[in-house]
Short mmCIF file of C-alpha atoms and ligand atoms in Angstrom, two decimals:
data_model
loop_
_atom_site.label_atom_id
_atom_site.label_comp_id
_atom_site.label_asym_id
_atom_site.label_seq_id
_atom_site.Cartn_x
_atom_site.Cartn_y
_atom_site.Cartn_z
CA UNK A 1 -16.25 24.08 17.75
CA UNK A 2 -13.58 22.22 20.29
CA UNK A 3 -15.93 22.31 23.66
CA UNK A 4 -19.00 20.40 21.35
CA UNK A 5 -16.30 18.71 20.02
CA UNK A 6 -15.14 17.89 24.10
CA UNK A 7 -19.41 16.84 24.55
CA UNK A 8 -18.78 14.76 21.81
CA UNK A 9 -15.10 12.49 22.89
CA UNK A 10 -14.87 13.80 25.92
CA UNK A 11 -12.12 14.96 27.44
CA UNK A 12 -9.47 12.58 27.41
CA UNK A 13 -10.15 11.95 23.73
CA UNK A 14 -10.20 15.29 23.25
CA UNK A 15 -6.66 16.48 22.18
CA UNK A 16 -4.71 20.61 21.36
CA UNK A 17 -0.81 20.79 22.90
CA UNK A 18 2.08 20.79 19.65
CA UNK A 19 3.84 17.47 20.53
CA UNK A 20 0.40 15.08 19.92
CA UNK A 21 -1.08 17.69 17.11
CA UNK A 22 2.98 16.56 14.97
CA UNK A 23 3.17 12.97 15.98
CA UNK A 24 -0.44 12.64 13.98
CA UNK A 25 0.44 15.32 11.21
CA UNK A 26 3.10 12.82 9.53
CA UNK A 27 3.03 9.65 7.83
CA UNK A 28 6.24 7.58 5.60
CA UNK A 29 5.29 9.87 3.48
CA UNK A 30 9.17 11.60 2.62
CA UNK A 31 9.56 14.15 5.46
CA UNK A 32 6.34 16.17 5.57
CA UNK A 33 4.17 17.06 8.57
CA UNK A 34 1.16 18.87 8.77
CA UNK A 35 0.18 18.85 11.60
CA UNK A 36 -3.46 18.79 12.25
CA UNK A 37 -5.46 21.62 14.59
CA UNK A 38 -7.12 19.52 16.55
CA UNK A 39 -6.71 15.61 17.66
CA UNK A 40 -9.63 13.09 17.81
CA UNK A 41 -10.10 10.00 19.14
CA UNK A 42 -13.74 8.45 19.10
CA UNK A 43 -14.38 5.78 20.59
CA UNK A 44 -17.86 4.87 18.51
CA UNK A 45 -19.38 5.31 15.23
CA UNK A 46 -21.71 7.94 16.78
CA UNK A 47 -18.60 9.40 17.91
CA UNK A 48 -17.80 10.25 14.23
CA UNK A 49 -20.94 10.67 12.95
CA UNK A 50 -21.29 13.46 15.32
CA UNK A 51 -18.00 15.28 14.65
CA UNK A 52 -18.61 15.20 11.58
CA UNK A 53 -21.99 16.72 11.74
CA UNK A 54 -19.91 19.55 13.26
CA UNK A 55 -17.45 20.14 11.15
CA UNK A 56 -20.05 20.10 8.58
CA UNK A 57 -21.99 22.72 9.92
CA UNK A 58 -18.49 24.48 10.91
CA UNK A 59 -17.12 23.78 7.46
CA UNK A 60 -14.05 23.02 9.30
CA UNK A 61 -11.46 19.99 7.50
CA UNK A 62 -11.75 16.50 8.96
CA UNK A 63 -8.94 13.83 7.87
CA UNK A 64 -9.33 10.56 9.21
CA UNK A 65 -5.79 8.47 10.42
CA UNK A 66 -4.99 4.82 10.64
CA UNK A 67 -1.88 3.72 11.89
CA UNK A 68 0.63 6.94 9.66
CA UNK A 69 2.34 5.23 7.33
CA UNK A 70 1.09 6.05 3.95
CA UNK A 71 3.27 6.51 1.30
CA UNK A 72 0.72 9.24 -0.36
CA UNK A 73 0.51 11.51 2.17
CA UNK A 74 -3.49 10.85 2.73
CA UNK A 75 -3.06 11.58 6.09
CA UNK A 76 -1.82 14.66 6.55
CA UNK A 77 -3.59 17.41 7.26
CA UNK A 78 -2.62 19.73 4.74
CA UNK A 79 -4.79 22.40 5.93
CA UNK A 80 -5.32 21.62 9.13
CA UNK A 81 -7.83 21.67 11.16
CA UNK A 82 -10.32 17.73 12.73
CA UNK A 83 -7.25 15.03 12.92
CA UNK A 84 -9.46 11.92 13.29
CA UNK A 85 -7.40 9.63 14.97
CA UNK A 86 -9.69 5.97 14.43
CA UNK A 87 -7.82 3.96 16.89
CA UNK A 88 -10.01 3.27 19.13
CA UNK A 89 -11.94 0.67 16.67
CA UNK A 90 -9.39 -2.07 17.03
CA UNK A 91 -12.71 -4.92 17.24
CA UNK A 92 -12.32 -8.27 15.95
CA UNK A 93 -14.07 -11.11 15.21
CA UNK A 94 -14.34 -14.12 13.03
CA UNK A 95 -17.13 -16.17 11.71
CA UNK A 96 -16.42 -19.80 11.38
CA UNK A 97 -19.65 -20.81 10.03
CA UNK A 98 -19.57 -18.16 7.06
CA UNK A 99 -15.50 -17.20 6.68
CA UNK A 100 -15.96 -14.24 7.33
CA UNK A 101 -14.33 -11.31 9.66
CA UNK A 102 -15.67 -8.34 10.28
CA UNK A 103 -13.04 -5.75 11.87
CA UNK A 104 -13.46 -2.33 12.86
CA UNK A 105 -10.36 -0.33 11.36
CA UNK A 106 -7.93 0.51 13.39
CA UNK A 107 -6.64 -3.27 13.78
CA UNK A 108 -3.34 -3.36 12.89
CA UNK A 109 -3.48 -5.72 9.74
CA UNK A 110 -1.30 -8.54 10.49
CA UNK A 111 -3.40 -8.69 14.21
CA UNK A 112 -6.30 -9.38 11.67
CA UNK A 113 -4.36 -11.87 8.89
CA UNK A 114 -3.38 -13.83 12.84
CA UNK A 115 -6.93 -13.34 14.38
CA UNK A 116 -7.82 -15.26 11.07
CA UNK A 117 -4.91 -17.66 11.31
CA UNK A 118 -5.11 -19.15 14.42
CA UNK A 119 -8.71 -20.58 13.28
CA UNK A 120 -7.51 -22.30 10.47
CA UNK A 121 -8.29 -19.16 8.01
CA UNK A 122 -6.05 -16.88 5.88
CA UNK A 123 -6.28 -13.60 5.13
CA UNK A 124 -4.33 -12.57 2.68
CA UNK A 125 -3.55 -9.43 1.41
CA UNK A 126 0.17 -8.20 3.46
CA UNK A 127 1.72 -4.75 2.39
CA UNK A 128 5.18 -5.00 3.86
CA UNK A 129 3.91 -2.83 6.55
CA UNK A 130 1.64 -5.35 8.17
CA UNK A 131 3.44 -4.19 11.66
CA UNK A 132 2.08 -1.05 11.79
CA UNK A 133 -0.61 0.26 9.15
CA UNK A 134 -4.85 -0.42 9.62
CA UNK A 135 -7.17 -2.21 7.87
CA UNK A 136 -9.47 0.71 7.17
CA UNK A 137 -5.65 2.30 5.96
CA UNK A 138 -5.89 -0.49 3.66
CA UNK A 139 -10.03 -0.45 2.25
CA UNK A 140 -9.28 3.06 1.89
CA UNK A 141 -5.66 2.49 -0.10
CA UNK A 142 -6.82 -0.38 -1.94
CA UNK A 143 -3.72 -1.54 -0.46
CA UNK A 144 -1.72 -4.81 -2.15
CA UNK A 145 1.56 -6.87 -0.87
CA UNK A 146 3.15 -9.06 -1.54
CA UNK A 147 0.43 -12.02 -2.40
CA UNK A 148 -1.09 -10.32 -4.48
CA UNK A 149 -0.43 -11.39 -6.91
CA UNK A 150 -2.47 -14.76 -6.33
CA UNK A 151 -4.67 -13.50 -4.24
CA UNK A 152 -5.60 -10.39 -5.04
CA UNK A 153 -5.63 -7.18 -2.53
CA UNK A 154 -7.78 -5.65 -0.38
CA UNK A 155 -10.62 -5.04 -2.79
CA UNK A 156 -11.37 -8.15 -3.41
CA UNK A 157 -11.45 -9.69 0.29
CA UNK A 158 -13.90 -6.21 1.21
CA UNK A 159 -17.68 -7.66 1.41
CA UNK A 160 -19.25 -4.63 2.75
CA UNK A 161 -18.55 -1.41 4.59
CA UNK A 162 -19.52 0.84 7.49
CA UNK A 163 -19.08 4.62 6.37
CA UNK A 164 -20.33 7.65 8.08
CA UNK A 165 -20.23 10.50 5.08
CA UNK A 166 -19.27 13.65 5.25
CA UNK A 167 -22.72 14.47 6.76
CA UNK A 168 -22.83 13.08 9.57
CA UNK A 169 -25.42 9.86 7.93
CA UNK A 170 -24.36 6.48 8.81
CA UNK A 171 -24.51 3.74 6.13
CA UNK A 172 -23.27 0.19 5.10
CA UNK A 173 -22.98 0.09 1.75
CA UNK A 174 -23.90 -3.77 0.59
CA UNK A 175 -24.61 -6.68 1.85
CA UNK A 176 -22.43 -9.33 3.91
CA UNK A 177 -22.60 -12.05 0.51
CA UNK A 178 -19.78 -12.84 -2.29
CA UNK A 179 -21.39 -12.62 -5.11
CA UNK A 180 -23.77 -8.56 -5.38
CA UNK A 181 -25.68 -7.01 -8.54
CA UNK A 182 -27.81 -4.75 -6.68
CA UNK A 183 -27.12 -1.50 -8.41
CA UNK A 184 -23.89 1.25 -7.93
CA UNK A 185 -21.40 -0.40 -5.48
CA UNK A 186 -20.93 1.90 -2.94
CA UNK A 187 -19.14 -0.60 -1.41
CA UNK A 188 -16.07 -0.34 -4.53
CA UNK A 189 -16.80 3.25 -5.07
CA UNK A 190 -15.74 3.68 -1.24
CA UNK A 191 -12.50 1.24 -1.36
CA UNK A 192 -9.75 2.64 -2.22
CA UNK A 193 -10.81 6.23 -2.31
CA UNK A 194 -8.58 7.67 0.49
CA UNK A 195 -10.59 8.38 2.98
CA UNK A 196 -11.91 11.85 0.75
CA UNK A 197 -15.95 9.78 0.75
CA UNK A 198 -16.81 8.73 3.93
CA UNK A 199 -15.65 7.82 7.57
CA UNK A 200 -14.85 4.06 7.71
CA UNK A 201 -15.80 2.56 10.30
CA UNK A 202 -16.63 -1.89 9.76
CA UNK A 203 -15.41 -3.86 7.32
CA UNK A 204 -16.53 -7.14 6.79
CA UNK A 205 -13.77 -9.25 5.24
CA UNK A 206 -13.61 -12.67 3.75
CA UNK A 207 -11.81 -14.83 4.43
CA UNK A 208 -10.45 -18.31 3.07
CA UNK A 209 -8.79 -21.49 4.65
CA UNK A 210 -5.86 -21.36 5.22
CA UNK A 211 -2.58 -23.57 2.85
CA UNK A 212 -0.38 -25.48 4.84
CA UNK A 213 2.56 -25.91 2.49
CA UNK A 214 4.94 -23.29 0.45
CA UNK A 215 8.95 -22.99 -0.28
CA UNK A 216 10.73 -19.96 -0.87
CA UNK A 217 13.83 -19.63 -2.92
CA UNK A 218 15.52 -16.61 -3.25
CA UNK A 219 17.20 -16.58 -6.61
CA UNK A 220 20.39 -13.60 -7.96
CA UNK A 221 20.45 -12.49 -11.34
CA UNK A 222 23.36 -11.45 -13.18
CA UNK A 223 21.33 -8.38 -15.33
CA UNK A 224 19.08 -6.53 -13.64
CA UNK A 225 16.64 -6.44 -17.13
CA UNK A 226 16.63 -9.96 -16.76
CA UNK A 227 16.05 -10.47 -14.12
CA UNK A 228 12.59 -8.48 -15.24
CA UNK A 229 11.96 -10.54 -17.89
CA UNK A 230 12.14 -14.15 -15.83
CA UNK A 231 9.27 -12.25 -14.32
CA UNK A 232 6.95 -12.61 -17.52
CA UNK A 233 8.35 -16.16 -18.51
CA UNK A 234 7.11 -17.28 -15.19
CA UNK A 235 3.49 -17.60 -15.58
CA UNK A 236 4.02 -17.67 -19.13
CA UNK A 237 5.02 -21.42 -18.33
CA UNK A 238 1.72 -21.74 -15.98
CA UNK A 239 2.76 -21.04 -13.07
CA UNK A 240 0.99 -19.12 -10.17
CA UNK A 241 3.85 -18.37 -7.74
CA UNK A 242 1.77 -16.82 -4.59
CA UNK A 243 4.49 -13.93 -4.15
CA UNK A 244 7.22 -12.71 -7.02
CA UNK A 245 9.70 -9.95 -5.38
CA UNK A 246 12.22 -7.92 -7.33
CA UNK A 247 14.90 -6.52 -5.69
CA UNK A 248 17.81 -3.90 -6.98
CA UNK A 249 21.37 -4.73 -5.54
CA UNK A 250 21.67 -1.70 -4.46
CA UNK A 251 17.64 -2.82 -1.84
CA UNK A 252 19.70 -5.70 -0.51
CA UNK A 253 23.05 -4.47 -0.09
CA UNK A 254 21.41 -1.17 2.18
CA UNK A 255 18.15 -3.81 3.74
CA UNK A 256 21.08 -6.00 4.89
CA UNK A 257 23.44 -3.62 6.70
CA UNK A 258 20.12 -2.48 8.44
CA UNK A 259 18.31 -4.75 9.85
CA UNK A 260 19.53 -7.50 12.56
CA UNK A 261 19.75 -11.36 12.04
CA UNK A 262 20.05 -11.57 8.21
CA UNK A 263 23.43 -12.03 5.94
CA UNK A 264 22.93 -13.28 2.49
CA UNK A 265 27.01 -13.71 0.22
CA UNK A 266 25.99 -12.17 -2.87
CA UNK A 267 28.65 -12.21 -5.98
CA UNK A 268 29.91 -9.13 -6.69
CA UNK A 269 28.25 -9.05 -10.50
CA UNK A 270 25.05 -9.42 -8.91
CA UNK A 271 21.68 -7.17 -9.99
CA UNK A 272 19.49 -8.15 -8.68
CA UNK A 273 17.14 -10.04 -7.36
CA UNK A 274 13.61 -12.36 -7.09
CA UNK A 275 12.78 -12.89 -4.28
CA UNK A 276 9.69 -16.21 -5.47
CA UNK A 277 7.26 -17.74 -2.85
CA UNK A 278 5.24 -20.82 -4.21
CA UNK A 279 1.91 -22.47 -2.46
CA UNK A 280 -0.97 -24.86 -1.64
CA UNK A 281 -1.77 -28.07 0.35
CA UNK A 282 0.51 -30.84 -1.55
CA UNK A 283 3.90 -30.96 -0.63
CA UNK A 284 4.52 -32.98 -4.20
CA UNK A 285 3.30 -30.21 -6.56
CA UNK A 286 4.44 -27.48 -5.86
CA UNK A 287 7.84 -28.82 -6.02
CA UNK A 288 6.80 -29.55 -9.36
CA UNK A 289 5.91 -25.82 -9.10
CA UNK A 290 9.45 -24.80 -8.78
CA UNK A 291 10.91 -27.13 -10.38
CA UNK A 292 9.31 -26.06 -13.35
CA UNK A 293 10.46 -22.76 -12.00
CA UNK A 294 14.32 -23.42 -11.63
CA UNK A 295 13.70 -24.68 -15.32
CA UNK A 296 11.99 -21.17 -17.30
CA UNK A 297 15.15 -19.78 -14.95
CA UNK A 298 17.61 -21.77 -16.78
CA UNK A 299 17.37 -19.42 -20.00
CA UNK A 300 18.23 -16.50 -17.69
CA UNK A 301 22.10 -15.71 -16.62
CA UNK A 302 21.71 -16.14 -12.42
CA UNK A 303 23.94 -17.28 -9.81
CA UNK A 304 23.32 -19.74 -7.30
CA UNK A 305 18.99 -19.97 -6.26
CA UNK A 306 18.77 -20.98 -2.26
CA UNK A 307 15.73 -22.84 -0.70
CA UNK A 308 14.47 -21.59 1.65
CA UNK A 309 14.96 -24.88 3.96
CA UNK A 310 13.51 -23.26 7.60
CA UNK A 311 10.67 -21.27 8.47
CA UNK A 312 13.59 -19.54 10.24
CA UNK A 313 15.16 -19.47 7.08
CA UNK A 314 11.79 -18.14 5.39
CA UNK A 315 10.83 -15.33 8.20
CA UNK A 316 14.53 -14.28 8.12
CA UNK A 317 14.30 -13.76 3.73
CA UNK A 318 10.55 -11.87 4.22
CA UNK A 319 11.94 -9.94 7.54
CA UNK A 320 14.11 -8.04 4.86
CA UNK A 321 12.11 -8.10 2.04
CA UNK A 322 9.96 -6.10 4.04
CA UNK A 323 11.90 -3.84 5.38
CA UNK A 324 13.34 -2.21 2.97
CA UNK A 325 11.77 0.59 2.72
CA UNK A 326 13.10 2.02 6.21
CA UNK A 327 15.97 0.77 4.62
CA UNK A 328 16.31 3.04 2.68
CA UNK A 329 13.78 6.08 4.26
CA UNK A 330 17.08 5.54 6.43
CA UNK A 331 19.74 6.14 3.93
CA UNK A 332 18.54 9.33 2.71
CA UNK A 333 15.64 11.88 2.22
CA UNK A 334 12.87 10.05 -0.60
CA UNK A 335 10.07 10.18 -3.21
CA UNK A 336 8.48 7.54 -3.52
CA UNK A 337 6.91 6.30 -7.31
CA UNK A 338 4.28 3.36 -7.35
CA UNK A 339 5.08 2.23 -10.90
CA UNK A 340 2.16 -0.56 -12.62
CA UNK A 341 2.32 -1.92 -16.26
CA UNK A 342 1.63 -4.64 -17.33
CA UNK A 343 3.96 -6.70 -15.72
CA UNK A 344 5.25 -7.66 -19.24
CA UNK A 345 6.47 -4.06 -19.58
CA UNK A 346 8.41 -4.35 -16.86
CA UNK A 347 11.83 -4.47 -17.83
CA UNK A 348 10.38 -1.31 -20.60
CA UNK A 349 10.48 0.30 -17.61
CA UNK A 350 13.03 -0.45 -15.41
CA UNK A 351 14.92 0.73 -18.72
CA UNK A 352 12.49 3.92 -18.55
CA UNK A 353 13.49 4.45 -15.35
CA UNK A 354 17.14 3.82 -15.08
CA UNK A 355 17.11 6.43 -18.64
CA UNK A 356 15.22 9.23 -16.61
CA UNK A 357 18.13 8.93 -13.38
CA UNK A 358 20.08 10.12 -16.05
CA UNK A 359 18.76 13.17 -17.77
CA UNK A 360 17.49 14.45 -14.64
CA UNK A 361 20.84 13.94 -12.25
CA UNK A 362 18.89 10.96 -9.45
CA UNK A 363 19.88 7.98 -8.53
CA UNK A 364 16.29 5.74 -8.10
CA UNK A 365 16.61 2.45 -5.32
CA UNK A 366 13.45 -0.72 -7.37
CA UNK A 367 12.12 -3.01 -6.01
CA UNK A 368 8.48 -4.64 -5.03
CA UNK A 369 5.58 -6.83 -6.33
CA UNK A 370 7.16 -7.58 -9.33
CA UNK A 371 4.72 -10.77 -9.95
CA UNK A 372 1.56 -8.03 -10.54
CA UNK A 373 3.75 -5.51 -12.69
CA UNK A 374 4.51 -2.88 -9.60
CA UNK A 375 7.93 -2.02 -8.82
CA UNK A 376 8.66 1.38 -6.46
CA UNK A 377 10.79 4.20 -7.50
CA UNK A 378 12.60 5.45 -4.77
CA UNK A 379 14.25 7.68 -5.41
CA UNK A 380 17.41 9.46 -3.65
CA UNK A 381 17.82 12.53 -2.67
CA UNK A 382 21.92 12.04 -0.83
CA UNK A 383 22.92 15.06 -1.29
CA UNK A 384 21.48 16.74 -4.83
CA UNK A 385 20.42 20.09 -4.16
CA UNK A 386 17.12 21.58 -2.79
CA UNK A 387 16.42 23.03 -6.10
CA UNK A 388 16.94 20.03 -8.53
CA UNK A 389 15.55 18.23 -5.72
CA UNK A 390 12.10 20.20 -6.23
CA UNK A 391 12.68 20.74 -10.06
CA UNK A 392 14.37 18.37 -11.76
CA UNK A 393 13.16 15.17 -10.23
CA UNK A 394 9.76 16.37 -10.94
CA UNK A 395 10.80 15.92 -14.14
CA UNK A 396 11.77 13.07 -14.32
CA UNK A 397 9.04 11.30 -12.32
CA UNK A 398 6.63 13.18 -15.81
CA UNK A 399 8.02 11.23 -17.58
CA UNK A 400 8.04 7.86 -15.79
CA UNK A 401 4.68 7.61 -14.33
CA UNK A 402 3.94 9.07 -19.53
CA UNK A 403 6.06 5.75 -19.91
CA UNK A 404 4.17 3.78 -17.03
CA UNK A 405 0.75 4.69 -18.95
CA UNK A 406 1.53 4.29 -22.55
CA UNK A 407 3.15 0.79 -21.84
CA UNK A 408 -1.23 0.87 -20.86
CA UNK A 409 -0.02 0.57 -16.81
CA UNK A 410 -0.72 3.70 -14.60
CA UNK A 411 0.34 5.94 -11.71
CA UNK A 412 -0.03 3.94 -8.61
CA UNK A 413 -1.20 0.27 -7.99
CA UNK A 414 -1.14 0.12 -3.90
CA UNK A 415 -0.16 3.46 -2.70
CA UNK A 416 -2.71 5.58 -3.30
CA UNK A 417 -2.46 9.25 -5.44
CA UNK A 418 -2.62 10.97 -2.21
CA UNK A 419 -1.05 15.17 -1.62
CA UNK A 420 2.11 14.02 -2.88
CA UNK A 421 0.71 12.73 -6.28
CA UNK A 422 -2.59 14.59 -7.16
CA UNK A 423 -1.37 17.03 -9.93
CA UNK A 424 0.34 13.76 -11.85
CA UNK A 425 -3.69 12.63 -11.99
CA UNK A 426 -3.60 14.57 -15.41
CA UNK A 427 -1.21 11.78 -17.37
CA UNK A 428 -3.38 9.36 -16.19
CA UNK A 429 -7.51 10.93 -17.31
CA UNK A 430 -8.27 13.85 -19.40
CA UNK A 431 -10.51 16.49 -18.03
CA UNK A 432 -13.63 14.01 -18.54
CA UNK A 433 -13.03 11.44 -16.00
CA UNK A 434 -11.43 14.52 -13.90
CA UNK A 435 -14.29 16.10 -13.90
CA UNK A 436 -16.19 12.40 -13.19
CA UNK A 437 -14.49 11.93 -10.47
CA UNK A 438 -15.04 16.06 -9.40
CA UNK A 439 -18.76 14.65 -9.52
CA UNK A 440 -18.43 12.02 -7.35
CA UNK A 441 -16.71 13.74 -4.53
CA UNK A 442 -18.60 16.54 -4.56
CA UNK A 443 -21.51 14.47 -4.31
CA UNK A 444 -20.80 12.73 -1.05
CA UNK A 445 -19.49 16.31 -0.10
CA UNK A 446 -20.78 19.29 -1.18
CA UNK A 447 -18.51 21.44 1.63
CA UNK A 448 -15.12 19.60 0.79
CA UNK A 449 -14.71 19.33 4.45
CA UNK A 450 -13.32 15.63 4.30
CA UNK A 451 -10.13 14.69 3.33
CA UNK A 452 -9.75 18.04 0.98
CA UNK A 453 -6.57 18.31 -1.11
CA UNK A 454 -6.35 15.14 -1.86
CA UNK A 455 -6.76 12.92 -5.15
CA UNK A 456 -7.94 15.22 -7.92
CA UNK A 457 -5.40 18.03 -8.89
CA UNK A 458 -5.70 20.71 -7.07
CA UNK A 459 -5.91 22.98 -11.33
CA UNK A 460 -9.23 20.83 -11.46
C1 LIG B 1 7.90 -0.14 4.99
C2 LIG B 1 6.47 0.35 4.51
C3 LIG B 1 5.97 -1.15 3.12
C4 LIG B 1 5.02 -1.19 2.43
N1 LIG B 1 4.65 -1.41 2.14
C5 LIG B 1 3.00 -1.85 1.75
C6 LIG B 1 2.86 -2.70 0.33
O1 LIG B 1 3.41 -3.54 0.16
N2 LIG B 1 1.71 -3.08 0.20
C7 LIG B 1 0.77 -1.23 0.04
O2 LIG B 1 0.27 -2.04 -0.69
N3 LIG B 1 1.62 -0.23 1.17
C8 LIG B 1 2.28 -0.38 1.48
N4 LIG B 1 2.79 0.99 2.45
C9 LIG B 1 1.75 1.53 2.57
C10 LIG B 1 0.57 1.73 3.70
O3 LIG B 1 1.35 1.37 4.66
C11 LIG B 1 -0.44 1.90 2.73
O4 LIG B 1 -1.01 1.79 2.49
C12 LIG B 1 -1.73 1.25 4.26
O5 LIG B 1 -2.65 1.22 3.56
C13 LIG B 1 -2.09 2.60 5.00
O6 LIG B 1 -2.32 2.00 6.32
P1 LIG B 1 -2.42 3.08 7.00
O7 LIG B 1 -3.95 2.76 8.48
O8 LIG B 1 -0.91 3.26 7.58
O9 LIG B 1 -3.20 4.72 7.22
P2 LIG B 1 -3.44 6.19 6.78
O10 LIG B 1 -1.68 5.70 6.43
O11 LIG B 1 -3.24 6.09 8.23
O12 LIG B 1 -3.66 7.04 6.04
C14 LIG B 1 -3.59 6.12 4.74
C15 LIG B 1 -5.08 6.58 4.15
O13 LIG B 1 -6.23 5.90 4.19
C16 LIG B 1 -6.83 6.95 5.31
N5 LIG B 1 -8.47 6.52 5.93
C17 LIG B 1 -7.33 5.72 7.32
N6 LIG B 1 -8.16 5.17 7.57
C18 LIG B 1 -9.40 5.10 7.24
C19 LIG B 1 -10.92 5.61 7.96
N7 LIG B 1 -11.48 4.31 9.39
N8 LIG B 1 -11.83 5.92 6.82
C20 LIG B 1 -11.10 6.08 5.80
N9 LIG B 1 -10.15 6.83 5.39
C21 LIG B 1 -9.44 5.93 6.48
C22 LIG B 1 -6.25 8.12 5.86
O14 LIG B 1 -7.22 9.39 5.45
C23 LIG B 1 -5.54 8.05 4.55
O15 LIG B 1 -5.89 9.54 3.31
C24 LIG B 1 3.76 0.45 2.70
C25 LIG B 1 4.18 0.99 3.94
C26 LIG B 1 5.48 2.15 4.48
C27 LIG B 1 5.98 2.32 5.32
#
């Protein structure tokens, strides 16, 4: 098998040494490391196809690997096998005539956004990890980001995909058109499938003309629940901000210690902040929107609003917001849940999370894309015993997920299910629904070789 793989990718793109296997054995999920038995780095679609044919005939697991920033363990080689690093797929083509980008999966999200920007175009999805995650990983996870509430998530930009199926066959899933009512939607089936149905080798993305102005404000709240309440009220006043992010006090304090060059004077009684951005092409309209938002905020107990006047100030605030995840991770081992509810239910969700923490003895730090009801719940291990971490915390997580579903929300808004959330899927879906998903997986991958042990619960 190794000799055959070597023939496909060439000796210099196949790795068996321990260091490389460990390097490709983790993502950003907790402190897990599941090294693949061998790492290969194909250079084109044909090579991916040959690898899949070999893996299928030997019935060996293959795990597609992107930027390894995943937070649900999707890129972990939990059964060993072939770690399929896509890093050599890094070309970008911008089709200015059609406002489209033709991108290979290993292109770093920020690099693609900047390439579009240089041509006066805008690719809105902006995960906080945009400096290190890849477009392929974003498509596989249906990634979101701060701008999703106004502009949508990755799925809203994917028009067409080149995919290598587990059998090794190569297909295009749709057409490079803005609308398409032709047959079942294979493109959107592939988006968010977490590397379990096919290996994405090329992506056709829709682009928008870029906006020229924005206003960014940071609002301190004396009550975290009220910050959550304010989120829905802003939309009810007829404003759709381009970003609306929530950060609990600990998230900000830890991040300010973690990042250089950002300082904020925060009163002791402040419990949370909202970071609010409006964007568009006409400054007068933006000022009117900002004033309307301030009118809404008057109903709540807030401290003085900080307006970012310069590009540097804006960048500093965004740098701080994007670093929250890493700052939390630098403090302690943690589990990150990616709860999402209709936004009006956010205050109920936050209160429920805190109640679960009290009941099961854990501290949580919450932050996230509140504008689309997406709250990241970081459960901190700190000095909790290993026993409580493995027995009590999962009970608390189950209760939090049950609450999200009872509020008509679901388990993950953008990080996916992967390895760590799969055994909670019974909360969101009944057996009929899960069996349908399993049947889809079986049709694409009857030998269960592509990223096995992910998404679907173990007992299905
Ligand atoms: C600090 C931090 C902040 C984050 N912020 C956000 C955020 O704001 N929004 C958000 O949505 N996510 C966020 N994430 C999560 C993560 O960055 C995203 O899930 C991202 O989409 C993962 O991309 P990746 O390239 O790192 O993929 P990986 O972690 O390498 O892989 C993720 C999944 O994609 C599959 N995959 C990768 N490439 C392919 C391919 N070519 N074909 C098929 N399957 C493939 C893998 O098998 C795996 O299942 C954050 C993560 C961190 C660490």
